[in-house]
Short mmCIF file of C-alpha atoms in Angstrom, two decimals:
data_model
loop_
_atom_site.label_atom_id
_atom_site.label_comp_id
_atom_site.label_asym_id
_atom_site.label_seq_id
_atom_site.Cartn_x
_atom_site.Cartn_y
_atom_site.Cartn_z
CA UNK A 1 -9.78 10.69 11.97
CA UNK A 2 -10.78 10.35 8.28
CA UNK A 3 -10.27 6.79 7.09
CA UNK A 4 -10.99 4.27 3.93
CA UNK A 5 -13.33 1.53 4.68
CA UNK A 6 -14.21 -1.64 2.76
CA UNK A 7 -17.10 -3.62 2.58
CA UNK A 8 -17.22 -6.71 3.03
CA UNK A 9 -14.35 -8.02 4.90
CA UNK A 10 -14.19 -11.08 3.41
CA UNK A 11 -15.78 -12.79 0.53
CA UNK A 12 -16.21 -16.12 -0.63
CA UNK A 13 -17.08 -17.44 -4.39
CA UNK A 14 -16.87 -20.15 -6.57
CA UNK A 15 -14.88 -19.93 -9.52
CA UNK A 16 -16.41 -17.80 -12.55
CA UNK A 17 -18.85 -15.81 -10.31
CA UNK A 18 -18.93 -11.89 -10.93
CA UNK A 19 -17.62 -10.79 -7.28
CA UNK A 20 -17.79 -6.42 -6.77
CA UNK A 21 -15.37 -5.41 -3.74
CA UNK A 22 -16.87 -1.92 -2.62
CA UNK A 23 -14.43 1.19 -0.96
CA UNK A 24 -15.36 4.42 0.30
CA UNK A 25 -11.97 6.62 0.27
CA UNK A 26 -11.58 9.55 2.18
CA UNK A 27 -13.80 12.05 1.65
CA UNK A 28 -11.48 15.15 0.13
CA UNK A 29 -9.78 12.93 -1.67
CA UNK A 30 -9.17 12.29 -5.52
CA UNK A 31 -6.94 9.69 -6.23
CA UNK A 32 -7.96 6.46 -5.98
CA UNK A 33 -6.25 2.76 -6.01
CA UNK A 34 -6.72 -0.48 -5.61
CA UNK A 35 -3.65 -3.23 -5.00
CA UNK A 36 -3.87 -7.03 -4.19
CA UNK A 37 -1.29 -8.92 -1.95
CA UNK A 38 -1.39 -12.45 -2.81
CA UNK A 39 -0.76 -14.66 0.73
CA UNK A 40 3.38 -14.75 1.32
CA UNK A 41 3.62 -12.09 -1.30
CA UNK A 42 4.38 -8.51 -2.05
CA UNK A 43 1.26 -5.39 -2.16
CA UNK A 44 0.97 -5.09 -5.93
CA UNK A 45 -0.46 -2.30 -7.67
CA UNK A 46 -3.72 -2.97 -10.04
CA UNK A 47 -5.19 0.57 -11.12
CA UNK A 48 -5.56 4.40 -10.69
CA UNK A 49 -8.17 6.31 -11.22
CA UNK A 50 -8.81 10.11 -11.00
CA UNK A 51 -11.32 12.15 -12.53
CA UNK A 52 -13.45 9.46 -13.17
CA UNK A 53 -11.27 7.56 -15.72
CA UNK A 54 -8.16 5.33 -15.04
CA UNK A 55 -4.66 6.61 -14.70
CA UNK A 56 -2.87 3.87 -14.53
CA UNK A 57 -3.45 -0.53 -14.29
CA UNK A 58 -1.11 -2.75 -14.13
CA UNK A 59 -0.48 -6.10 -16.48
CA UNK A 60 -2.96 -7.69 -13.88
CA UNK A 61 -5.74 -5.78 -14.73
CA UNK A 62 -6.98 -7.44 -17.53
CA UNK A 63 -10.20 -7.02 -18.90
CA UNK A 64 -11.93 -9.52 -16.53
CA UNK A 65 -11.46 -6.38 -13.64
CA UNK A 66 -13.12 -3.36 -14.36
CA UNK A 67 -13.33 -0.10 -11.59
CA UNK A 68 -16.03 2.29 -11.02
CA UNK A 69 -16.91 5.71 -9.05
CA UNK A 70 -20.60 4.84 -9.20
CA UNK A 71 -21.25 8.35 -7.02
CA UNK A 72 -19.76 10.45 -5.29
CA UNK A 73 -18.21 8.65 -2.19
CA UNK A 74 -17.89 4.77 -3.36
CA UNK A 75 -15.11 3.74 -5.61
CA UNK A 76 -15.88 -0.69 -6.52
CA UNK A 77 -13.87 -2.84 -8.31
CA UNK A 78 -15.62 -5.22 -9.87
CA UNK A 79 -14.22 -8.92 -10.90
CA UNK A 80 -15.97 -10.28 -13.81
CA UNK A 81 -15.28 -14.30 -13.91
CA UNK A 82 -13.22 -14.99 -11.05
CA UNK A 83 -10.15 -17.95 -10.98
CA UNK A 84 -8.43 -19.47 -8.44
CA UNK A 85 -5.32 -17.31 -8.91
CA UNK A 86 -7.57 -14.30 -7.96
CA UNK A 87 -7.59 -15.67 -4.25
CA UNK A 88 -6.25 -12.54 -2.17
CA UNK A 89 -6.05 -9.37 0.21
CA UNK A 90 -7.81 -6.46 -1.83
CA UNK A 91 -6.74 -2.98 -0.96
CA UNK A 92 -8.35 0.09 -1.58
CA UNK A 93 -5.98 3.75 -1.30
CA UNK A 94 -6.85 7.08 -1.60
CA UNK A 95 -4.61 10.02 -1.58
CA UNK A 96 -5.59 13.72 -1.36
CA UNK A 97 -4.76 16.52 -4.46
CA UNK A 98 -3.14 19.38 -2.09
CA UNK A 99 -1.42 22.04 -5.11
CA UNK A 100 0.26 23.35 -2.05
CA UNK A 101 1.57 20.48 -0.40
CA UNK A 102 1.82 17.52 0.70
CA UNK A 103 3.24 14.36 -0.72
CA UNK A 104 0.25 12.33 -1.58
CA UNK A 105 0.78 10.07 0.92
CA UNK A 106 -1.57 7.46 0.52
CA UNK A 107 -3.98 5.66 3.09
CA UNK A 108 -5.37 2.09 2.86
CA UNK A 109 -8.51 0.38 4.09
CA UNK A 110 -8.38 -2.72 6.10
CA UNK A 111 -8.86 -4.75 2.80
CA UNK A 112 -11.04 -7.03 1.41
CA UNK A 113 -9.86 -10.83 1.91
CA UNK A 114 -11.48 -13.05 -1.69
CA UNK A 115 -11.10 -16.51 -1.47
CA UNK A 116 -11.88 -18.24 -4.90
CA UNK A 117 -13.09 -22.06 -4.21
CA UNK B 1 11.30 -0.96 -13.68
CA UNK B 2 11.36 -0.38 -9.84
CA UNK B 3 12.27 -3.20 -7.67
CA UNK B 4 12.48 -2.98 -3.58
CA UNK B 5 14.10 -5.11 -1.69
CA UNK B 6 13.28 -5.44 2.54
CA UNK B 7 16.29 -7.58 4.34
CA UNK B 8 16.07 -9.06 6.78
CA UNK B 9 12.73 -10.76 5.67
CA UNK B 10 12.67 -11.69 9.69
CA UNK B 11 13.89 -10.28 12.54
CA UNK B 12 13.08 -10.98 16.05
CA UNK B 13 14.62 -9.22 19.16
CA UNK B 14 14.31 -8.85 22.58
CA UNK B 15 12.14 -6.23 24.10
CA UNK B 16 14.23 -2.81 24.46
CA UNK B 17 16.62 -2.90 22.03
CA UNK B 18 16.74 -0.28 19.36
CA UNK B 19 16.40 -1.82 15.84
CA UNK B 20 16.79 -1.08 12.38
CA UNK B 21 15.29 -2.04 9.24
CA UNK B 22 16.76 -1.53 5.40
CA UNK B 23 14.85 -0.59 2.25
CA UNK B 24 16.77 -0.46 -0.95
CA UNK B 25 15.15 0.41 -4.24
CA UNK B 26 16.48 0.12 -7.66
CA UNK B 27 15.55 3.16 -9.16
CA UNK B 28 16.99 6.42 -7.93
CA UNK B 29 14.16 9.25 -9.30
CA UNK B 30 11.49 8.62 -6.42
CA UNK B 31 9.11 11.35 -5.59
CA UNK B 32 8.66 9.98 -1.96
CA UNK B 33 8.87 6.83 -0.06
CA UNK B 34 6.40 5.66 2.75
CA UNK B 35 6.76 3.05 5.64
CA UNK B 36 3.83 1.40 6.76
CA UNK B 37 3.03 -1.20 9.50
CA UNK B 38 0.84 -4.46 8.70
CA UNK B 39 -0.47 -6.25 11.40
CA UNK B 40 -2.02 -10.23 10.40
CA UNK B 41 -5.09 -10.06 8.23
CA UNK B 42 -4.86 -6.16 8.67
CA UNK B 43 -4.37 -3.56 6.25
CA UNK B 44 -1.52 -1.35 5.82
CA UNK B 45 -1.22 1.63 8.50
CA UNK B 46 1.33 4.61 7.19
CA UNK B 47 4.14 5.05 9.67
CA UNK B 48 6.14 7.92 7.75
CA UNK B 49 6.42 9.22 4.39
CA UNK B 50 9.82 10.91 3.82
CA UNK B 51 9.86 13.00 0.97
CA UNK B 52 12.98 12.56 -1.97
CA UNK B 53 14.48 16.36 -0.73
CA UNK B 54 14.30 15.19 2.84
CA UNK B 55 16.94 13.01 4.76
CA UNK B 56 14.93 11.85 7.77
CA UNK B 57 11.60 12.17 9.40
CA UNK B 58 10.49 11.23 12.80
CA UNK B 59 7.88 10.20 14.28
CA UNK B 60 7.56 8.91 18.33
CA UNK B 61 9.70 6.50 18.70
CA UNK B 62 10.57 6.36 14.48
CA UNK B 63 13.08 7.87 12.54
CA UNK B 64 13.08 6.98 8.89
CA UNK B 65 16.27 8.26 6.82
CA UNK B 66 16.75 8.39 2.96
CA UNK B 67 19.98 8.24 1.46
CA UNK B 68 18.10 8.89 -2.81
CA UNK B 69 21.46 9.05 -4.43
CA UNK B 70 22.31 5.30 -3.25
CA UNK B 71 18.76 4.04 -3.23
CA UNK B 72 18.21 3.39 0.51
CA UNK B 73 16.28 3.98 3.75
CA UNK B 74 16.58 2.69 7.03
CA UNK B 75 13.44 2.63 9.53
CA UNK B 76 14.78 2.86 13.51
CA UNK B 77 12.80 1.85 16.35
CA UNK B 78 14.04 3.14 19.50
CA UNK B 79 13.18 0.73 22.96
CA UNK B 80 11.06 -2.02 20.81
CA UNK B 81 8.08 -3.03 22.71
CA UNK B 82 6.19 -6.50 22.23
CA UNK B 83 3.09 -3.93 20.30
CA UNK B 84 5.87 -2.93 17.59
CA UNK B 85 5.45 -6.72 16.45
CA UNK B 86 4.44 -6.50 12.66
CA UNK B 87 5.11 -6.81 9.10
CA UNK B 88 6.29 -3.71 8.24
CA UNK B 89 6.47 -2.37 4.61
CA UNK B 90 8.40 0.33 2.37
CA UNK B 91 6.87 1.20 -0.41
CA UNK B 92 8.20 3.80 -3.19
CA UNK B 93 6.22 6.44 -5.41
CA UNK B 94 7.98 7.65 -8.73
CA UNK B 95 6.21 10.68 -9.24
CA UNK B 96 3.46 12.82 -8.34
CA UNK B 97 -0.49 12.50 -8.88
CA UNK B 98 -2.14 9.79 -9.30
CA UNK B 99 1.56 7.54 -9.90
CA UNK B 100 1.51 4.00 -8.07
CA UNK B 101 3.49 2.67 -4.93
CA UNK B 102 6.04 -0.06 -5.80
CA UNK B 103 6.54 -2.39 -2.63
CA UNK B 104 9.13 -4.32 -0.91
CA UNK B 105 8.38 -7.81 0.74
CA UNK B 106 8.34 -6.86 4.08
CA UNK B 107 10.37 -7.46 7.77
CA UNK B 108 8.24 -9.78 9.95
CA UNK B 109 9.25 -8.25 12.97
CA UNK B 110 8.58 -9.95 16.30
CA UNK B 111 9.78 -8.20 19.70
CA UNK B 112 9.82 -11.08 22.87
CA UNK B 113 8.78 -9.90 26.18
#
């Protein structure tokens, strides 16, 4: 079964490195996300993105984040000086464009965990 | 702006029993709503998306229902089993295309053998 994956599973950095958190969504799709979940807290949305520009982003996503679809399968987002508050669970989503049907239901990858020292 | 809310935060039951768990969302004018299941350190697997025309979906031993008009939707699990330990999540989508999910907190469910 078609699935998002997420390279790398976990990173580590020091405070104002450039970290780049790197998604492959599924392969027919053409919507793409990525949220954060904070330890203890709630999956929050950061940005959408679909025909190569973003939808939507979130007060979050200031301009320190920044997301590309460098070719045609990977979709990164890319942290430019990390803090300590950026210290969470990354998510990427993907959701298919079906005119016909169905629901955009939306399917995560196994997340990226960035801890910020 | 849409707020969900997941109560009980915590649950924990004895293997067998039939359960339920409560969504409630502030916002009436969904487009859909999905429940997924997150296991520790794990991303989020989708249980069932239930659509805002439909009432209830099923899947195994799931049954979602959506009651739109009074902003709420129960997930049922029939004859819990230790494996059906997880957080699990509801999550809302307003429209269609490329719109966001909005998500609750979670129920940390824990089922004892």
């Amino acid at each position: 079964e078609p699935e998002v994956t997420q390279t790398p599973s976990h990173q580590v950095t020091q405070m104002g490195q450039e970290v780049i958190l790197r998604c492959v969504p599924i392969s027919n799709h053409l919507y793409f996300y990525w949220y954060r979940q904070i330890l203890g807290q709630k999956v929050e949305f950061l940005v959408s993105f679909y025909n190569n520009e973003i939808s939507e982003k979130s007060e979050i996503f200031d301009d320190q984040f920044s997301v590309e679809r460098p070719d045609g399968s990977n979709f990164t987002l890319k942290i430019r000086s990390t803090k300590l508050e950026d210290s969470a669970m990354y998510f990427c989503a993907s959701t298919a464009f079906t005119p016909s049907v169905v629901f955009y239901e939306q399917y995560f990858g196994p997340g990226t965990g960035l801890t910020v020292t | 702006k849409q707020e969900v809310t997941q109560i009980p935060a915590a649950l924990s039951v004895p293997e067998g029993e039939n359960l339920v768990l409560n969504c409630s969302f502030t916002d009436s004018a969904i487009y859909n709503l999905q429940w997924f299941r997150q296991d520790p350190g794990k991303g989020l697997t989708s249980l069932l998306l239930i659509q805002s025309s439909q009432r209830e979906q099923t899947s195994g031993r799931l049954n979602a229902s959506l009651d739109k008009s009074s902003g709420r939707s129960t997930l049922y699990i029939a004859a819990s089993q230790p494996g059906d330990s997880a957080t699990y999540l509801c999550a809302v989508r307003e429209g269609e295309g490329a719109q966001k999910l909005v998500f609750g907190q979670g129920t940390r469910l824990t089922i004892n053998p």
